[in-house]
C-alpha positions in Angstrom: 0.0 0.0 0.0 1.4 3.4 -0.9 2.1 5.7 2.0 1.0 9.3 1.6 3.8 11.8 2.0 3.8 13.6 5.3 3.4 17.4 5.1 3.6 20.0 7.8 0.8 21.9 6.1 -2.6 21.3 7.8 -4.8 19.1 5.6 -8.5 19.9 5.6 -10.8 17.2 7.0 -12.0 14.8 4.2 -15.5 15.2 2.8 -15.9 11.5 3.3 -13.7 9.2 5.5 -14.3 5.4 5.3 -12.7 3.4 8.1 -12.5 -0.4 8.2 -15.6 -1.0 6.2 -16.9 -4.6 6.1 -19.9 -5.6 4.0 -21.3 -9.1 4.5 -24.0 -11.3 3.1 -25.1 -14.4 5.0 -22.0 -14.2 7.3 -19.6 -13.9 4.3 -17.7 -10.6 3.9 -17.5 -9.4 0.3 -15.9 -6.1 1.3 -13.1 -6.5 3.9 -11.5 -3.8 6.1 -11.7 -1.1 3.5 -10.4 2.4 4.4 -10.1 5.4 2.1 -11.0 9.1 2.0 -12.3 11.7 -0.5 -11.5 15.4 -0.2 -14.0 18.1 -1.2 -13.7 18.7 -4.9 -11.5 15.6 -5.5 -12.0 12.9 -8.2 -11.3 9.4 -6.8 -11.5 6.3 -9.0 -12.3 3.0 -7.4 -11.2 0.3 -9.8 -11.1 -3.5 -10.0 -12.5 -6.4 -11.9 -16.1 -7.6 -11.7 -16.7 -9.0 -8.3 -14.0 -7.0 -6.6 -16.5 -5.2 -4.4 -16.3 -1.7 -5.8 -20.0 -1.2 -6.6 -21.0 -2.8 -3.3 -18.7 -0.4 -1.5 -20.3 2.6 -3.2 -23.9 1.4 -2.6 -23.0 0.7 1.1 -22.2 4.4 1.6 -25.9 5.1 0.8 -27.1 1.9 2.6 -28.7 0.6 -0.6 -27.4 -3.0 -0.2 -30.6 -4.7 1.2 -30.0 -7.1 4.0 -26.2 -6.7 4.0 -24.4 -6.5 7.3 -22.4 -3.3 7.5 -19.5 -2.7 10.0 -17.0 0.1 10.2 -17.4 3.8 9.7 -18.4 6.1 6.8 -17.9 9.6 8.3 -19.5 12.6 6.5 -20.3 15.9 8.2 -19.6 14.5 11.6 -22.0 11.6 11.2 -21.4 7.9 10.6 -23.6 7.1 7.6 -23.7 3.5 8.6 -25.4 4.2 11.9 -27.8 7.2 11.4 -31.5 6.6 11.2 -33.2 5.8 7.9 -35.0 9.2 8.0 -31.6 11.0 8.3 -30.3 8.7 5.5 -33.1 9.7 3.2 -32.0 13.4 3.6 -28.4 12.4 2.7 -29.5 10.6 -0.5 -29.7 13.1 -3.3 -29.1 16.1 -1.2 -25.5 15.3 -0.1 -24.6 12.1 -2.1 -26.1 11.4 -5.6 -25.6 8.5 -7.9 -25.5 8.0 -11.7 -25.7 4.4 -12.9 -24.2 2.4 -15.8 -27.4 1.8 -17.7 -29.9 4.7 -17.6 -32.6 2.6 -19.3 -32.8 0.4 -16.2 -32.4 3.3 -13.8 -34.9 5.7 -15.3 -38.7 5.4 -15.1 -39.9 4.4 -18.7 -43.4 5.7 -17.9 -42.4 9.3 -17.1 -40.9 12.0 -19.3 -37.4 13.2 -18.4 -38.7 16.6 -17.3 -41.2 15.0 -15.0 -38.6 12.7 -13.4 -36.2 15.6 -12.7 -39.1 17.8 -11.5 -40.2 15.1 -9.1 -36.8 15.2 -7.4 -37.0 19.0 -7.1 -40.5 18.9 -5.7 -39.7 16.2 -3.2 -36.3 17.5 -2.0 -36.7 21.3 -2.4 -40.4 21.8 -2.2 -40.7 23.6 -5.6 -44.1 24.0 -7.2 -45.0 22.4 -10.5 -44.0 25.3 -12.7 -40.7 26.2 -10.9 -39.7 22.5 -10.8 -40.3 22.1 -14.5 -38.4 25.2 -15.4 -35.5 24.1 -13.2 -35.6 20.6 -14.8 -35.3 22.2 -18.3 -32.4 24.3 -17.1 -30.6 21.3 -15.7 -31.0 19.4 -19.0 -29.5 22.5 -20.8 -26.6 22.5 -18.3 -25.7 19.0 -19.2 -25.6 19.8 -22.9 -28.8 18.2 -24.2 -29.9 19.9 -27.4 -33.4 21.4 -27.4 -33.9 20.9 -23.6 -37.5 22.2 -23.6 -38.5 19.6 -26.2 -36.4 16.8 -24.7 -37.9 17.4 -21.2 -41.1 16.1 -22.7 -39.4 13.0 -24.1 -39.5 9.5 -22.5 -36.2 7.7 -21.9 -36.6 5.4 -24.9 -36.9 8.4 -27.2 -33.4 9.6 -26.3 -30.0 8.3 -27.5 -27.7 6.5 -25.0 -25.6 9.6 -24.5 -28.6 11.8 -24.0 -30.0 9.4 -21.4 -26.8 9.5 -19.5 -26.8 13.3 -19.6 -30.4 13.3 -18.4 -29.4 11.1 -15.5 -26.5 13.4 -14.6 -29.0 16.3 -14.7 -31.2 14.5 -12.2 -28.3 13.7 -9.9 -27.2 17.4 -9.9 -30.8 18.6 -9.1 -30.0 19.0 -5.4 -26.4 20.2 -5.7 -24.8 17.2 -4.0 -21.4 17.4 -2.3 -20.4 13.9 -3.6 -21.4 12.3 -6.9 -21.0 8.5 -7.2 -20.6 7.6 -10.9 -21.0 3.8 -11.3 -19.5 2.8 -14.7 -21.1 5.9 -16.3 -19.5 5.4 -19.7 -19.2 1.7 -20.1 -22.1 1.3 -22.5 -21.2 4.4 -24.6 -19.0 4.7 -27.7 -15.6 6.3 -27.6 -16.8 9.8 -28.7 -19.7 9.8 -26.2 -17.4 8.5 -23.5 -15.1 11.5 -24.0 -18.0 13.9 -24.0 -19.5 12.5 -20.8 -16.1 12.6 -19.1 -15.6 16.2 -20.2 -19.1 17.1 -18.9 -18.5 15.5 -15.5 -15.1 17.3 -15.2 -16.7 20.7 -16.2 -19.6 20.2 -13.7 -17.2 19.1 -11.0 -15.1 22.3 -11.4 -18.2 24.5 -11.6 -19.9 23.1 -8.5 -16.9 22.0 -6.4 -18.4 18.6 -5.8 -16.3 15.5 -5.2 -16.7 12.5 -7.6 -16.3 8.8 -6.7 -15.9 7.0 -10.1 -16.5 3.3 -10.1 -15.0 1.7 -13.2 -12.9 -1.0 -14.7 -11.8 1.2 -17.6 -8.2 2.2 -16.8 -7.7 4.6 -19.7 -10.7 6.5 -18.4 -9.1 6.6 -14.9 -5.9 8.1 -16.4 -7.9 10.7 -18.2 -10.3 11.7 -15.4 -9.2 11.0 -11.8 -6.9 12.7 -9.4 -6.4 9.6 -7.3 -7.0 5.9 -7.7 -7.8 3.1 -5.3 -7.5 -0.5 -6.6 -9.7 -3.3 -5.2 -9.2 -7.1 -5.4 -11.6 -9.6 -3.9 -13.1 -7.1 -1.5 -9.8 -5.6 -0.3 -8.0 -2.4 -1.1 -4.6 -3.4 -2.5 -3.2 -0.1 -3.7 -4.0 3.6 -3.7 -2.3 6.9 -4.6 -2.1 9.6 -7.2 -3.1 8.4 -10.7 0.2 9.4 -12.3 2.2 7.6 -9.6 0.2 4.3 -9.7 0.1 4.1 -13.5 3.8 4.9 -13.8 5.0 2.5 -11.1 2.3 0.1 -9.8 3.4 -1.6 -6.6 0.9 -4.5 -6.2 0.9 -7.5 -8.6 -2.8 -7.1 -9.2 -2.5 -3.5 -10.3 0.3 -4.5 -12.6 -1.9 -7.2 -14.1 -4.8 -4.8 -14.7 -2.5 -2.3 -16.4 -1.1 -5.1 -18.6 -4.5 -6.3 -19.7 -4.8 -4.9 -23.1 -6.2 -6.8 -26.1 -3.4 -8.7 -27.9 -3.4 -9.2 -31.7 -3.0 -13.0 -32.3 -5.1 -13.5 -35.4 -4.3 -15.6 -38.5 -2.5 -13.7 -41.2 -4.7 -12.0 -43.8 -5.3 -14.1 -46.9 -6.0 -12.0 -49.9 -7.0 -15.1 -51.9 -9.4 -16.4 -49.2 -12.8 -17.2 -50.8 -15.6 -14.8 -50.0 -18.2 -16.3 -47.6 -20.4 -13.2 -47.1 -21.1 -10.3 -49.4 -23.7 -7.6 -49.5 -24.4 -5.1 -52.3 -26.3 -1.9 -51.8 -28.0 -3.2 -48.6 -30.6 -0.8 -47.2 -32.7 -0.7 -44.1 -35.4 2.0 -43.7 -38.1 2.7 -41.1 -41.3 4.7 -41.3 -41.3 7.5 -38.8 -44.2 9.9 -37.8 -43.8 13.4 -39.3 -43.8 16.1 -36.5 -47.0 18.0 -36.3 -48.9 15.8 -38.8 -51.5 13.3 -37.6 -52.9 10.4 -39.5 -51.9 6.8 -40.4 -50.4 7.7 -43.8 -48.5 10.8 -42.6 -45.2 8.9 -42.3 -41.7 10.0 -43.0 -38.8 7.7 -43.8 -35.6 7.2 -41.8 -32.8 5.4 -43.6 -30.9 3.4 -40.9 -28.5 1.8 -43.4 -27.9 3.2 -46.9 -26.1 1.4 -49.7 -23.9 -0.8 -47.5 -21.6 -3.1 -49.5 -19.1 -5.4 -47.8 -17.2 -8.6 -48.4 -15.9 -11.1 -45.8 -13.2 -13.8 -46.6 -13.1 -17.2 -45.1 -11.2 -17.3 -41.8 -11.1 -13.5 -41.7 -12.6 -10.8 -39.4 -14.4 -7.8 -40.8 -14.6 -5.0 -38.1 -17.5 -2.5 -38.3 -16.9 0.6 -36.2 -18.8 3.8 -35.6 -20.6 5.9 -33.0 -23.9 5.0 -31.5 -26.6 5.4 -34.1 -24.2 5.0 -37.0 -26.1 1.9 -38.2 -23.5 -0.8 -37.4 -25.8 -3.0 -35.3 -28.7 -2.4 -37.8 -26.4 -3.7 -40.5 -25.7 -6.8 -38.5 -29.4 -7.5 -37.8 -30.2 -7.1 -41.5 -27.5 -9.7 -42.4 -29.0 -12.0 -39.8 -32.5 -11.6 -41.3 -33.8 -9.9 -38.1 -34.8 -6.7 -39.9 -36.5 -6.2 -43.3 -34.0 -5.0 -45.8 -33.4 -4.4 -49.5 -30.4 -5.2 -51.7 -28.4 -8.3 -52.4 -27.0 -10.8 -49.9 -24.7 -13.6 -50.8 -23.5 -16.3 -48.3 -21.3 -18.9 -49.8 -22.8 -19.9 -53.1 -26.3 -18.7 -52.2 -27.6 -15.3 -53.3 -30.8 -13.6 -52.1 -32.4 -10.5 -53.7 -34.0 -8.8 -50.8 -36.7 -8.6 -49.7 -38.4 -10.7 -52.3 -36.3 -13.9 -51.7 -36.2 -13.6 -47.9 -38.7 -16.0 -46.4 -38.8 -18.5 -43.5 -37.1 -21.2 -45.5 -34.3 -18.9 -46.6 -33.8 -17.6 -43.1 -33.6 -21.1 -41.7 -30.9 -22.0 -44.2 -29.1 -18.7 -43.5 -29.0 -19.3 -39.8 -27.3 -22.6 -40.1 -24.4 -20.7 -41.7 -24.6 -17.4 -39.7 -24.9 -17.2 -36.0 -24.7 -14.3 -33.5 -23.2 -13.4 -30.2 -24.8 -10.4 -28.5 -23.3 -7.8 -26.2 -25.1 -8.9 -23.0 -25.4 -12.6 -22.5 -27.5 -12.1 -19.4 -30.2 -10.6 -21.6 -29.7 -12.9 -24.6 -29.7 -16.2 -22.7 -33.0 -17.4 -21.3 -33.0 -17.4 -17.5 -35.4 -20.4 -17.5 -33.1 -22.7 -19.5 -30.3 -24.9 -18.2 -26.9 -24.9 -19.9 -27.8 -28.2 -21.6 -31.1 -26.7 -23.0 -29.7 -23.4 -24.1 -26.5 -24.7 -25.8 -28.2 -27.7 -27.3 -31.3 -26.0 -28.6 -30.0 -25.1 -32.0 -28.7 -28.6 -32.7 -31.9 -30.2 -31.5 -33.9 -28.0 -34.0 -31.5 -28.7 -36.8 -31.3 -32.5 -36.1 -34.5 -33.5 -34.3 -33.6 -37.2 -34.8 -30.4 -36.9 -32.8 -30.4 -39.2 -29.7 -30.4 -37.3 -26.3 -27.1 -39.0 -25.3 -25.4 -37.9 -28.5 -26.8 -34.4 -28.1 -25.4 -34.2 -24.6 -22.0 -35.5 -25.7 -21.8 -32.8 -28.4 -22.8 -30.1 -25.9 -20.1 -31.2 -23.4 -17.5 -31.3 -26.1 -18.3 -27.8 -27.3 -18.4 -26.5 -23.7 -14.9 -27.9 -23.2 -13.8 -26.2 -26.5 -14.9 -22.8 -25.1 -13.1 -23.5 -21.7 -15.9 -24.8 -19.5 -15.8 -28.3 -18.1 -17.7 -30.4 -15.5 -14.5 -30.5 -13.5 -14.6 -26.7 -13.1 -18.3 -26.5 -12.7 -19.9 -29.6 -11.1 -23.4 -30.1 -12.5 -22.5 -27.8 -15.4 -25.3 -29.0 -17.7 -28.0 -28.4 -15.1 -26.9 -24.9 -14.1 -28.7 -21.7 -15.1 -27.2 -18.4 -16.5 -27.4 -16.5 -13.2 -25.0 -19.0 -11.6 -22.1 -17.8 -13.8 -20.0 -14.6 -14.1 -20.3 -12.3 -17.1 -17.3 -13.8 -18.9 -18.5 -17.3 -18.3 -22.0 -16.4 -19.7 -20.3 -15.0 -22.8 -18.5 -18.3 -23.2 -21.9 -20.1 -23.0 -23.3 -17.7 -25.6 -20.4 -18.5 -27.9 -21.0 -22.2 -27.4 -24.7 -21.8 -28.2 -23.8 -20.0 -31.5 -21.3 -22.7 -32.5 -23.5 -25.7 -31.8 -24.9 -25.7 -35.4 -21.3 -25.4 -36.8 -21.8 -22.1 -38.6 -19.3 -20.6 -41.1 -19.8 -17.0 -39.9 -20.3 -15.4 -36.4 -21.7 -11.9 -36.1 -20.2 -10.5 -32.9 -22.2 -7.6 -31.7 -20.2 -5.7 -29.0 -19.1 -9.1 -27.6 -16.8 -7.7 -24.9 -18.1 -4.2 -24.1 -19.8 -5.2 -20.9 -16.8 -7.1 -19.6 -13.9 -5.8 -17.5 -10.4 -5.6 -19.0 -9.0 -9.0 -18.0 -12.1 -10.9 -18.9 -12.3 -9.0 -22.2 -8.8 -10.2 -23.0 -9.7 -13.8 -22.2 -12.8 -13.8 -24.4 -11.0 -12.2 -27.3 -8.2 -14.8 -27.0 -10.9 -17.5 -27.1 -12.4 -16.0 -30.2 -9.0 -15.8 -31.9 -8.3 -19.4 -31.0 -11.7 -20.6 -32.3 -11.1 -18.7 -35.6 -7.7 -20.4 -36.1 -8.9 -23.9 -35.2 -12.3 -23.8 -37.0 -11.6 -21.4 -39.9 -14.5 -19.2 -38.7 -15.3 -15.8 -40.3 -16.3 -12.9 -38.0 -18.3 -9.8 -38.5 -17.2 -7.8 -35.5 -19.5 -4.9 -34.4 -17.9 -2.6 -31.9 -17.1 1.0 -30.8 -13.8 -0.1 -29.2 -10.8 0.7 -31.4 -8.5 -1.5 -29.3 -10.7 -4.5 -30.0 -10.8 -3.8 -33.7 -7.0 -3.4 -33.7 -6.6 -6.8 -31.9 -9.2 -8.8 -33.9 -9.9 -7.4 -37.4 -8.2 -7.9 -40.8 -10.4 -5.3 -42.5 -12.6 -2.6 -41.2 -15.7 -0.6 -42.2 -16.3 2.8 -40.7 -20.0 3.8 -40.5 -21.6 7.2 -40.0 -25.3 8.0 -40.3 -26.1 4.7 -41.9 -23.4 4.9 -44.6 -20.0 3.3 -45.0 -17.6 6.3 -45.1 -14.3 4.5 -45.1 -13.1 0.9 -45.5 -9.9 -1.0 -46.0 -7.1 -3.0 -44.3 -7.4 -2.5 -40.6 -4.0 -1.0 -39.8 -4.1 1.3 -42.8 -7.5 2.7 -41.8 -6.7 3.0 -38.1 -3.2 4.5 -38.4 -3.7 6.7 -41.5 -7.5 7.4 -41.8 -8.5 9.4 -44.9 -11.9 10.7 -43.8 -12.4 13.4 -41.2 -14.9 11.3 -39.3 -12.5 8.4 -39.0 -9.8 10.8 -37.9 -12.1 12.1 -35.2 -12.9 8.6 -33.9 -9.2 7.7 -33.8 -8.4 11.0 -32.0 -11.1 10.3 -29.4 -9.8 6.7 -28.8 -6.2 7.9 -28.5 -7.2 10.6 -26.0 -8.7 8.0 -23.7 -5.9 5.4 -24.5 
């Protein structure tokens, strides 16, 4: 543990002092003897892998951990937050300590407009009337950089983009001018440009208001860019803390060294220019009907082109990366290839060619899905919570080969699970377990096994590691690289993470507003981009790198 240098100058009392914090569930401590402090106006990053205890620590400060047993001290304003009454704690929440969460869509009320949600806080905490609360809510949205705040105040969460939802949540957190803002993975689900914008916004607001920020994250480049000090947690314990520059330059603890070394490694098969094409699209288009503002009626529809004229080619055993900001059309392109969205254009897989939409029917889709499978961003959402490992992994093969004997099906499921690094020896009763019994990285391995069970030629990987911490991300990418080498798989990799593209892809498409604006060999595009938009993406990734 780093020792803080002694100084004869009087140091002001911390805004928050945590002493010997223990958090337990069922007699088992998940946070152990944790001590740290935050000064007024300071930005402290609490970092560690999933399961290290960092989020539980933050929620414990607000006593939002259910039936957990809390021991120790969390001193703020002369009070121990772990011992004051619930009534006093309610006054602390929002007024003195506010929180913004990783995923606004789950934290915001889908049935209330953004203005109403912020106004509700102002009415409850500050006693403002309806008109004053609404006006203040609009002003807060403007402060956080949301365009057309008056109009957006009347929007529901699903009508805002990911970055706008996060800005709206920040506006709500700032409503009562807290002394401490807890930011729990506030940028994990955002693309690199939005990540930079949200960090800049938080830094600006922190300087303007003088509030302290406790940043919970596993994103080390973000810590380097944002925080003053960093505290590193492993298995519920604090293993190292100090100034960001010092810890990053000379980490003392082996765990900190491992975290800093966990960057995606490029271990892909060499690019084969003569590799046969397994997937090709020509002039692929996806459009939605949208209501025209101010015009009522069933036929008063506008048209939104989500993908316009996208053409791509993927070689056998190669990876095609598709990168762009949120809303660029990259995931829509993937869903169109998979037949999950109506589209127009030409699609060729192997020797089969479809003119869309005329030739896309259930039989064609069934044939396509034997050759093309998908791995989604969040396996906890994409895997059924009601199905066992045997059922979820074996389902595709059972549908493709209904005559297969149960014993043979089970044998193939076990063999595939072993191939993705999960065995009965590691997980007794593996086949009868459910998704919630596994970690995020383990669930993603199950999702990969589920996709591979029908022996596809192509995997569409839609943000496969963006929800994982750095060390688990590296492990999953290494698994995908190995499977590609051994099976000759071809990947369409959808991501906003430039480091993942650099580690995995042979060629890359850059998308903006539904169009491919640049494409080519991956290192050429990333290191010497021709288009201004690509240059901006690369600059944003380097700034946070």
